[in-house]
XYZ file of C-alpha atoms in Angstrom:
718
model
C 100.402 82.744 80.215
C 102.403 83.901 77.008
C 101.540 79.925 75.612
C 97.729 80.751 76.298
C 97.412 84.245 74.971
C 98.983 83.103 71.432
C 97.069 80.702 71.582
C 93.817 81.946 71.837
C 94.789 84.203 68.794
C 94.309 80.319 66.944
C 92.369 80.709 63.860
C 89.799 78.411 64.226
C 87.465 76.749 61.919
C 83.947 78.600 61.762
C 80.657 76.483 61.369
C 76.812 77.422 61.833
C 75.992 74.682 65.115
C 73.050 75.206 66.670
C 74.020 74.220 69.796
C 72.145 76.811 72.149
C 73.838 79.992 72.879
C 73.112 80.485 76.554
C 74.233 76.977 77.201
C 77.677 77.646 75.657
C 78.094 81.098 77.415
C 77.412 79.718 80.943
C 79.543 76.589 79.913
C 83.615 77.340 80.628
C 82.274 78.649 84.199
C 80.777 75.362 84.755
C 84.219 73.542 84.043
C 85.896 75.830 86.099
C 89.474 75.470 85.265
C 89.281 71.990 83.969
C 90.433 71.034 80.627
C 88.225 69.280 77.612
C 90.522 66.969 76.611
C 90.126 64.985 72.694
C 90.901 61.750 72.354
C 90.875 59.582 68.902
C 92.709 57.763 66.695
C 94.639 59.698 63.882
C 92.409 60.805 61.352
C 90.022 61.126 63.933
C 89.517 64.815 63.530
C 90.864 65.849 66.624
C 92.404 69.234 65.619
C 89.945 70.859 63.542
C 87.142 69.464 65.926
C 89.086 71.168 68.925
C 89.408 74.329 67.071
C 85.301 74.658 66.180
C 84.304 73.668 69.890
C 87.320 76.251 71.405
C 85.410 78.658 69.515
C 82.209 78.234 70.330
C 83.477 78.421 73.795
C 85.763 80.890 73.628
C 88.174 79.156 75.249
C 91.916 78.920 74.371
C 93.334 75.418 72.342
C 95.811 73.228 72.422
C 97.176 70.969 69.559
C 99.464 68.217 71.795
C 100.996 67.973 68.427
C 102.313 70.965 67.472
C 101.344 72.922 70.937
C 103.518 70.384 73.123
C 105.666 67.630 71.308
C 107.053 69.739 68.511
C 107.755 72.889 70.905
C 109.227 70.242 73.528
C 111.662 68.807 70.743
C 112.398 71.625 68.809
C 111.590 69.176 65.239
C 108.178 67.695 63.627
C 106.590 65.068 65.342
C 107.431 62.992 62.130
C 111.027 63.447 61.868
C 111.273 62.397 66.069
C 109.452 59.540 65.008
C 111.945 58.303 62.070
C 114.621 59.030 64.575
C 113.990 57.381 67.467
C 111.425 54.394 66.342
C 108.201 53.397 67.647
C 108.558 52.064 70.723
C 110.958 54.814 71.689
C 108.692 57.745 70.468
C 105.703 56.361 72.959
C 107.811 56.829 75.975
C 109.078 60.104 75.265
C 105.949 61.397 73.901
C 104.366 60.227 77.133
C 107.241 61.596 79.082
C 106.507 65.121 77.222
C 102.842 64.809 78.211
C 103.825 64.238 81.686
C 105.089 67.419 82.200
C 101.901 69.637 80.103
C 100.040 71.587 82.091
C 97.206 73.682 81.541
C 93.541 74.913 82.887
C 90.691 75.799 80.991
C 91.711 74.819 77.869
C 90.043 72.493 75.254
C 93.014 70.102 74.441
C 93.726 67.899 71.040
C 95.655 64.471 72.210
C 97.749 62.854 70.148
C 96.430 59.096 68.819
C 98.511 57.871 70.804
C 99.002 59.687 73.601
C 96.348 57.019 75.606
C 99.419 54.069 75.194
C 101.212 55.462 77.705
C 99.176 54.784 81.266
C 101.744 57.456 83.148
C 100.608 60.394 80.404
C 96.882 59.426 80.335
C 96.952 59.248 84.619
C 98.508 62.897 84.455
C 96.540 64.215 81.694
C 93.200 63.023 83.189
C 93.570 64.824 86.308
C 93.169 67.850 84.421
C 89.671 67.448 82.569
C 86.823 65.467 80.880
C 88.251 63.214 78.692
C 85.837 63.325 75.283
C 86.689 60.079 72.815
C 85.848 60.535 69.116
C 84.912 57.149 68.461
C 84.982 57.648 64.545
C 84.298 54.810 62.094
C 87.582 52.662 61.379
C 86.651 53.175 57.291
C 86.089 57.181 57.367
C 89.198 57.383 59.467
C 91.261 54.707 56.723
C 89.875 56.943 54.203
C 91.189 60.137 55.538
C 94.632 58.532 56.402
C 94.797 57.932 53.039
C 94.062 61.115 51.378
C 96.719 62.343 53.886
C 98.886 60.013 52.114
C 99.784 58.059 55.778
C 100.493 54.625 55.574
C 102.006 54.024 59.335
C 101.017 55.243 62.411
C 102.803 54.779 65.782
C 102.888 51.376 66.839
C 102.034 49.707 63.640
C 104.472 46.910 62.699
C 105.377 45.682 59.094
C 102.424 43.417 58.356
C 100.060 44.893 60.086
C 97.115 46.470 58.010
C 95.651 49.973 59.013
C 92.583 48.380 60.284
C 94.225 45.971 62.758
C 96.266 48.588 64.135
C 93.057 50.976 64.824
C 91.220 47.718 66.323
C 94.098 47.324 68.637
C 94.114 50.889 69.624
C 90.629 51.342 70.335
C 90.710 49.036 73.972
C 93.166 51.701 75.320
C 90.417 54.675 74.290
C 87.743 52.707 75.629
C 89.971 52.463 79.252
C 90.076 56.267 79.035
C 86.847 57.862 78.030
C 84.441 59.654 80.103
C 82.589 60.807 77.122
C 81.989 58.930 74.267
C 81.187 60.851 71.300
C 79.711 58.166 68.775
C 80.317 59.377 65.264
C 78.225 58.081 62.265
C 79.201 56.958 59.219
C 80.293 59.927 56.640
C 79.957 62.135 59.493
C 81.671 65.433 58.661
C 83.881 67.534 61.660
C 80.790 69.940 62.229
C 78.713 67.133 63.134
C 81.328 65.621 65.402
C 81.782 69.377 66.859
C 78.188 69.780 67.622
C 77.991 66.625 69.243
C 81.030 67.258 71.171
C 78.732 69.967 72.416
C 76.013 68.216 72.939
C 77.979 65.566 74.762
C 79.423 68.119 77.318
C 75.818 70.066 77.967
C 74.564 66.607 78.977
C 77.414 65.424 81.308
C 77.062 69.290 83.248
C 73.102 68.644 82.943
C 73.019 65.356 85.226
C 70.025 66.933 87.173
C 67.866 67.046 83.906
C 68.103 63.353 83.274
C 65.740 61.958 85.923
C 62.930 59.562 87.100
C 58.823 59.824 87.132
C 56.500 57.225 88.675
C 53.671 56.303 86.364
C 51.391 57.865 88.944
C 52.778 61.196 89.484
C 51.294 64.274 88.437
C 54.180 66.234 89.489
C 56.465 67.107 86.195
C 59.274 68.096 88.948
C 61.742 64.689 89.737
C 65.085 64.289 91.685
C 65.360 60.499 91.223
C 67.973 59.804 89.266
C 69.065 56.277 88.159
C 70.731 54.680 91.144
C 68.168 55.664 93.304
C 65.733 54.496 90.670
C 68.163 51.112 90.732
C 68.150 50.731 94.446
C 64.880 51.506 95.351
C 62.745 49.577 92.503
C 59.057 50.497 92.932
C 57.924 54.103 93.588
C 56.897 55.318 96.682
C 53.061 56.032 95.119
C 53.473 52.282 93.980
C 53.820 53.186 90.485
C 56.845 52.452 88.304
C 59.699 54.422 87.652
C 60.328 56.046 83.454
C 62.778 58.522 82.704
C 60.936 62.058 82.579
C 62.473 62.649 78.919
C 61.947 59.411 77.801
C 64.676 57.617 75.673
C 67.251 59.318 73.285
C 66.889 58.683 69.748
C 69.800 57.862 67.542
C 70.324 58.382 64.220
C 70.565 56.057 61.188
C 74.256 56.928 60.460
C 75.136 55.879 64.420
C 72.884 52.674 64.184
C 74.659 51.647 60.970
C 77.744 52.085 63.289
C 76.384 49.149 65.386
C 75.749 46.753 62.589
C 79.517 44.999 62.909
C 79.933 45.093 66.463
C 79.473 42.436 68.834
C 76.459 42.169 71.294
C 78.735 43.959 74.710
C 79.385 46.335 72.039
C 76.120 47.432 71.200
C 75.073 46.746 74.892
C 77.701 49.708 75.865
C 76.605 51.874 73.100
C 73.208 51.931 73.860
C 73.145 51.870 77.610
C 75.571 54.999 77.760
C 72.759 56.909 76.068
C 70.544 55.905 78.649
C 72.563 55.391 81.869
C 74.529 59.420 82.978
C 77.490 59.232 83.375
C 77.699 60.450 86.553
C 75.544 58.028 87.756
C 77.676 55.080 86.681
C 80.601 55.788 85.022
C 81.970 54.444 81.107
C 84.853 52.443 82.456
C 82.320 50.923 85.018
C 79.894 50.202 82.876
C 82.133 49.057 80.187
C 83.475 46.195 82.595
C 80.008 45.525 83.987
C 78.973 44.680 80.577
C 81.879 42.794 79.230
C 81.531 40.118 82.506
C 77.596 39.958 82.321
C 77.793 38.973 78.186
C 80.969 37.005 78.449
C 81.809 33.187 78.681
C 78.651 32.744 81.047
C 76.839 32.658 77.743
C 76.806 29.085 75.684
C 77.003 31.388 72.562
C 79.714 34.206 71.496
C 76.919 35.806 69.754
C 74.263 36.329 72.591
C 71.114 36.598 71.126
C 71.587 35.151 67.547
C 69.129 35.968 65.595
C 68.478 32.556 63.114
C 66.506 31.728 59.969
C 63.165 29.535 60.974
C 61.164 29.231 57.950
C 59.894 31.249 55.284
C 60.366 35.757 56.653
C 60.217 34.545 59.680
C 63.766 34.410 62.094
C 64.331 33.479 65.782
C 66.284 35.351 68.360
C 67.493 32.998 70.581
C 67.204 34.538 74.108
C 68.112 31.270 76.148
C 71.391 31.196 75.931
C 72.478 32.310 79.266
C 73.232 30.516 82.425
C 69.193 30.019 83.329
C 68.499 29.444 79.743
C 65.614 31.946 79.004
C 65.583 35.863 77.939
C 65.425 36.900 81.964
C 69.688 36.459 81.827
C 70.289 39.268 79.149
C 69.151 41.299 81.905
C 69.762 39.598 84.969
C 73.476 39.495 84.482
C 73.983 43.305 84.336
C 71.382 43.895 86.712
C 73.180 42.776 89.984
C 75.880 44.510 88.657
C 74.480 48.103 88.406
C 72.257 47.478 91.468
C 75.296 46.681 93.730
C 77.067 49.609 92.043
C 74.494 52.204 93.160
C 73.912 51.010 96.562
C 74.049 53.014 99.449
C 76.948 52.682 101.826
C 76.087 51.271 106.017
C 72.892 49.520 104.974
C 71.471 46.165 103.678
C 69.485 45.319 100.898
C 67.036 42.292 100.555
C 65.890 41.951 97.189
C 62.487 40.385 96.706
C 61.348 38.516 93.408
C 58.018 36.952 92.467
C 58.292 34.568 89.785
C 56.571 32.539 86.864
C 59.619 30.578 86.489
C 62.014 31.656 84.540
C 63.249 34.471 86.636
C 63.895 33.268 89.649
C 66.788 30.965 88.701
C 68.005 34.170 86.643
C 68.068 36.274 89.618
C 70.015 33.658 91.749
C 72.368 33.050 88.877
C 73.073 37.123 88.435
C 73.190 38.012 92.345
C 75.011 35.277 93.193
C 78.408 36.152 90.783
C 78.774 39.132 92.435
C 81.929 39.389 94.295
C 83.483 41.085 97.690
C 81.545 42.949 100.020
C 78.348 43.346 98.250
C 77.991 39.918 98.461
C 77.138 40.310 102.185
C 75.457 43.170 102.024
C 72.013 41.452 99.068
C 70.093 38.885 99.813
C 67.582 37.712 97.459
C 64.464 36.086 98.497
C 62.736 33.952 95.719
C 58.949 33.266 95.909
C 57.473 31.092 92.671
C 53.812 29.294 92.693
C 54.259 25.678 93.501
C 52.133 24.369 90.803
C 53.214 26.894 88.284
C 56.508 26.430 87.340
C 58.206 23.162 85.523
C 60.110 20.262 87.304
C 63.150 21.571 85.639
C 62.512 26.062 86.904
C 62.176 24.682 90.240
C 65.136 22.432 90.160
C 67.138 25.492 88.975
C 65.772 27.491 91.606
C 66.621 24.412 93.908
C 69.851 24.592 93.251
C 71.085 27.767 95.115
C 70.723 26.939 98.767
C 74.045 28.621 99.920
C 75.244 32.379 100.919
C 72.240 34.950 100.843
C 69.969 33.421 98.539
C 66.911 31.201 98.405
C 63.512 30.172 96.648
C 60.415 29.655 98.778
C 57.233 27.980 96.721
C 53.531 29.239 97.674
C 50.352 27.492 97.413
C 49.078 30.040 95.053
C 50.154 31.694 91.731
C 52.418 34.053 90.650
C 50.154 37.076 90.866
C 49.412 36.454 94.809
C 53.328 36.471 95.003
C 53.922 39.866 92.954
C 50.960 41.464 94.724
C 52.042 40.841 98.565
C 55.614 41.817 97.486
C 53.860 44.872 96.290
C 52.214 44.976 99.302
C 55.299 44.735 101.464
C 56.499 47.374 99.874
C 53.765 49.684 100.606
C 53.338 48.628 104.204
C 55.457 51.908 106.333
C 55.350 49.809 109.409
C 56.451 46.642 107.693
C 59.677 48.816 105.854
C 60.215 50.794 109.015
C 60.686 47.540 111.071
C 63.103 46.415 108.992
C 65.305 49.453 108.634
C 65.424 50.225 112.614
C 65.668 46.327 113.492
C 68.075 45.323 110.708
C 69.026 47.980 108.685
C 67.942 46.111 105.920
C 65.791 48.023 102.634
C 63.924 46.267 100.255
C 64.106 46.121 97.018
C 63.102 43.975 93.832
C 64.684 42.406 90.764
C 61.526 41.906 88.778
C 60.903 44.013 85.355
C 59.413 46.486 87.919
C 62.889 47.257 88.571
C 63.862 49.990 85.570
C 67.406 48.814 85.454
C 66.057 45.228 84.891
C 63.861 46.317 81.566
C 66.559 48.733 80.833
C 68.895 46.195 79.381
C 66.295 44.574 77.683
C 65.828 47.596 75.286
C 69.094 45.791 73.958
C 68.820 42.760 72.180
C 65.564 43.967 70.289
C 68.215 46.222 68.791
C 70.579 43.831 68.349
C 68.410 41.966 66.431
C 67.263 44.290 63.702
C 71.046 45.387 63.396
C 71.488 41.116 63.066
C 69.480 41.635 60.558
C 71.190 44.375 58.634
C 74.258 42.485 59.134
C 73.396 39.212 57.124
C 71.811 41.428 54.024
C 68.260 40.222 54.910
C 67.434 43.852 55.250
C 68.504 47.325 54.728
C 68.825 49.804 57.775
C 65.284 51.774 58.112
C 63.277 48.985 56.211
C 60.793 47.862 58.737
C 60.222 44.508 60.884
C 57.785 43.129 62.784
C 58.125 41.220 66.430
C 56.247 39.071 68.135
C 56.828 38.346 71.949
C 55.127 35.791 74.259
C 53.825 38.424 76.313
C 53.077 37.843 80.333
C 54.433 40.396 82.622
C 54.560 43.011 78.825
C 57.822 43.926 80.073
C 59.588 42.242 77.191
C 56.815 44.136 75.011
C 57.527 47.391 77.270
C 61.273 47.133 75.758
C 60.586 46.763 72.063
C 58.214 49.735 72.091
C 61.347 51.671 73.782
C 63.912 50.155 71.349
C 61.350 51.368 68.609
C 61.757 54.682 70.437
C 64.874 54.998 70.103
C 64.771 55.095 66.404
C 65.019 50.844 66.032
C 61.970 50.563 62.575
C 59.550 48.418 64.567
C 56.721 48.642 62.411
C 54.766 46.007 64.447
C 55.092 44.884 67.452
C 52.559 41.929 68.358
C 51.986 40.469 71.843
C 51.296 36.960 72.086
C 49.231 35.126 75.072
C 48.495 31.766 75.678
C 44.803 31.235 76.981
C 44.924 33.040 80.029
C 44.767 35.915 77.088
C 44.451 39.147 79.504
C 46.963 41.177 77.602
C 44.960 40.346 74.235
C 41.826 41.054 75.355
C 43.087 44.321 76.774
C 44.472 45.467 73.581
C 41.520 43.995 71.840
C 38.898 46.175 73.498
C 40.284 48.475 76.392
C 38.992 46.878 79.099
C 41.108 45.230 81.928
C 38.889 42.853 83.902
C 39.735 40.655 86.657
C 36.729 39.866 88.095
C 35.676 36.312 88.164
C 39.088 35.267 85.646
C 40.908 32.563 87.984
C 44.191 31.710 86.469
C 44.505 28.719 84.342
C 47.420 26.655 83.837
C 49.391 25.973 80.636
C 52.127 24.907 79.059
C 53.704 28.076 78.933
C 54.025 28.735 82.384
C 56.393 31.913 82.226
C 53.424 34.235 80.297
C 50.413 32.353 83.329
C 50.231 36.373 84.269
C 46.433 38.255 84.693
C 47.932 41.104 86.324
C 50.811 42.563 84.085
C 52.887 45.313 85.606
C 54.441 46.696 83.319
C 51.562 47.527 81.370
C 51.221 50.718 83.826
C 54.642 51.873 81.685
C 52.597 51.265 78.237
C 49.500 53.066 79.392
C 52.235 55.749 80.542
C 53.605 55.950 77.093
C 50.791 55.952 75.220
C 49.124 58.455 77.220
C 51.972 61.374 76.643
C 52.857 60.571 80.589
C 49.287 60.761 81.826
C 50.109 59.859 85.785
C 46.890 61.210 86.563
C 45.182 58.812 84.683
C 47.444 55.951 84.961
C 47.080 56.524 88.515
C 43.230 56.831 88.331
C 43.204 52.913 86.346
C 45.058 51.423 88.398
C 43.746 51.958 91.906
C 40.155 51.063 90.264
C 42.074 47.653 89.154
C 43.146 47.216 92.746
C 40.020 48.064 94.431
C 37.756 47.209 91.908
C 39.462 44.532 89.640
C 38.167 46.454 86.612
C 39.335 49.557 84.522
C 38.247 50.773 80.678
C 40.729 53.102 79.269
C 38.578 55.691 76.764
C 38.707 54.981 73.027
C 40.551 57.293 71.878
C 43.468 55.877 74.245
C 42.667 52.950 72.691
C 43.026 53.689 69.342
C 46.776 54.874 70.222
C 47.392 51.717 71.976
C 46.478 49.722 69.121
C 48.496 51.875 66.685
C 51.656 50.726 69.313
C 50.595 46.691 69.744
C 48.613 44.125 68.425
C 47.481 41.197 70.090
C 46.798 37.626 69.926
C 46.667 34.053 71.691
C 47.296 30.658 71.233
C 44.862 27.597 72.853
C 47.249 25.071 74.222
C 46.141 22.472 71.117
C 48.159 25.216 68.795
C 50.850 25.570 70.807
C 51.616 21.808 71.114
C 50.808 21.450 67.324
C 53.050 24.616 66.319
C 55.738 22.632 67.866
C 55.268 19.338 66.009
C 54.997 21.266 62.600
C 58.143 23.310 62.866
C 59.994 20.343 63.885
C 58.511 17.989 61.309
C 59.501 20.977 58.841
C 62.618 22.383 59.744
C 64.401 20.166 62.423
C 64.214 23.173 64.915
C 62.257 22.449 68.283
C 61.023 25.480 69.822
C 59.216 26.176 73.475
C 56.254 26.178 74.512
C 56.195 30.058 74.799
C 58.059 30.120 71.597
C 55.198 28.132 69.969
C 52.759 30.864 71.161
C 54.517 33.335 69.381
C 54.515 31.292 66.283
C 51.025 30.374 66.519
C 49.997 34.504 66.973
C 52.649 35.331 64.546
C 51.132 33.239 61.529
C 47.896 34.783 62.336
C 48.567 38.261 62.612
C 51.912 38.903 60.115
C 51.094 39.772 56.148
C 54.315 38.909 55.230
C 55.840 42.046 53.753
C 58.242 42.597 56.491
C 60.472 40.174 58.008
C 58.836 38.720 61.304
C 61.391 38.219 64.787
C 59.933 35.788 67.408
C 61.463 35.678 70.813
C 62.675 32.803 71.463
C 62.764 33.203 75.474
C 63.250 29.803 76.488
C 65.354 26.626 75.754
C 63.018 23.947 74.883
C 64.848 21.566 77.352
C 63.127 23.738 80.883
C 59.148 22.551 79.413
C 60.450 19.289 78.713
C 57.037 17.128 79.397
C 54.683 19.448 77.260
C 57.392 19.124 74.490
C 57.368 15.212 74.537
C 53.397 15.425 74.514
C 53.697 17.651 71.664
C 56.324 15.517 69.555
C 54.123 12.392 70.528
C 57.046 10.677 72.274
C 56.182 7.891 74.553
C 58.080 6.331 77.396
C 59.070 9.601 78.797
C 61.939 9.253 81.822
C 61.449 10.985 84.918
C 64.605 12.190 86.011
C 64.627 15.734 84.225
C 68.192 15.340 83.096
C 67.590 11.837 81.362
C 64.416 14.400 79.723
C 67.112 16.761 78.540
C 69.606 14.212 77.086
C 66.432 12.056 75.171
C 65.729 16.096 73.892
C 69.227 16.430 72.744
C 69.326 13.244 70.579
C 65.617 13.985 69.017
C 66.358 17.487 67.632
C 69.847 19.453 66.920
C 68.553 22.703 66.451
C 69.139 24.310 68.776
C 71.513 21.579 70.941
C 71.153 20.730 74.928
C 71.902 23.775 76.841
C 75.464 22.493 78.660
C 74.714 25.080 81.638
C 71.090 23.674 82.364
C 72.801 20.741 81.724
C 75.156 20.905 84.717
C 72.898 23.263 87.049
C 70.297 19.995 87.116
C 73.054 17.537 87.786
C 74.692 19.038 90.496
C 70.999 19.771 91.998
C 69.930 17.667 94.865
C 66.323 16.857 95.481
C 66.142 18.153 98.874
C 62.865 19.063 100.358
C 61.977 22.991 99.930
C 60.081 24.957 101.670
C 56.369 25.738 100.862
C 54.721 28.545 102.185
C 51.079 29.113 102.377
C 49.113 31.825 100.348
C 48.483 34.139 103.174
C 50.349 37.506 103.375
C 51.702 37.364 106.614
C 53.418 34.056 105.972
C 54.881 35.546 103.269
C 56.521 38.310 105.334
C 57.213 35.437 108.124
C 59.311 34.109 105.748
C 61.374 37.870 104.840
C 61.903 38.162 108.569
C 63.198 34.371 108.793
C 65.611 34.919 105.615
C 66.927 38.264 107.188
C 67.593 37.211 110.643
C 69.060 33.837 109.371
C 71.440 35.263 106.833
C 74.245 37.704 106.697
C 72.052 41.007 106.196
C 71.568 40.100 110.602
C 73.082 43.113 112.487
C 75.259 41.779 115.237
């Protein structure tokens, strides 16, 4: 106790921080006896930040270097290092920390403490580890000013930047909270971020979700609930009650030179509370999701196309579509959030790409999760490409299968939403089979959230490559069907990415374009017309709910009224002022079948690049609507090989092989940009053309398939 009393008298660095006094006054009691453990590289400012934070919270402050190691060793830390050498120093430092105990303090760890596993396990049990993630260039400059030219573990010939990069893996391993420090942040600003991070951690109950159709501002629905439930009980879609966090420019600049998984980790940590998914677990999921299963190390690279247009290639995942960017991660989040003692059947409606991406993502789960989770995909028999169909049919083992329906995507999606809303059906499944329904369509928040990352990443790539400076605007053009991709761009903009125009590109079904142009959503006497771009052959765009909720400032009453009217009357009209706000947020245009094919041929002729049909729709609309005053990013949502017959038609190539594998090979010899998608080729070569289940366009028939799926899978309760 003598040490703690003495430490209370430590002179603290005072600063005019803005964190609420009411929160600060209760923070110590909220933490109880837990310590606040500040971790980071040498030169990260842990000691000074620790003093500021301790002063603001009225807590004792302990600096491990000064107050633990030097008191234990009776000599300066530098002298100890010189006496015993780096390897022995780490062991003795770890032993000293293992013998250390304190409670209710702010503790500044040394930069090398996290390298000792036993010591960190011991100290982590006593409190909350907050990682001061400071820019390595800032650290190098600080260490240079301090005349520090070598740190523990740095061998001769190893640069300071290299050893800092090596150490980062240890900091990532132990953190509970990350404080991302912007380039040039002062210690006062870092301390403020620490206090805000702690406030967020303690206020887990405030990071809740509401339904787009809810009038109530009260909500107790947390991220883990939203992931598992998928659809809100009132038929609406979940959105975060407080919107997205806004990230300042200096923090965005930190992300410019990071890899895609690193960017995803930083952004998703800010959107998922650590008590829902701890940072270390989230990191494991993300690096598994965006690893060797992607054919490009960049995951979602941005490449110059022509003039000021750039293509973001979102098709390097295992099923060759942009859906992989969400669906390699979402199943892991779903499995993590699953309650015990219950089985889950994931129902999915697909217009082509989602089906195989869901099947691929859930097939990568391991352990008991595979026995408690099943996947049933419904797709329109005549509304997907042959290659898309073969991809889905390649998943025949385990608790996953695909069933075609003699109708369109809208019927499949409408039927699934109806199942969720029928208490008799869901009650029967729960009682009879201990099985709960959920969804992996973009109506599920965990499906939509990861898509925010690639829109952010596209902008950061352009900054990294010198095309723009941070703060300069870009336009984005997105092939739009269910509106999830466009909605994720809206959310990226809300987080601080300077997207000027979000352009929604429709094919000849053009329901989104008509709505954004007129404010009228009209399904009356409007049949779905098949196209060369089947993934956007959609008339009822689910994520439009989230968009209207967004532009109406969260008017759940209005959203409920509009979409109830759409369900009953197949029509609604938004008020004129709301239409004005819609048109400020997004633009829209549509593309004919002829113009789609012509764009593929023209771009290939002039650049050698071969687009798929959906990217071509975006290209046509972008050409019409952009003003060329800033870069335009086209979202390339699928590899051209998935739609080979249409691409052959566009290129006016005759004698097309009947075998899809041979079609891909022929396209590969026609164009080298982008190359053959190896994973898609491998999938098709291993796919058998057995008969698949075809279901009549009747709601009862789809319900029967659900029942059959449960009874024949591992989900059945024995």
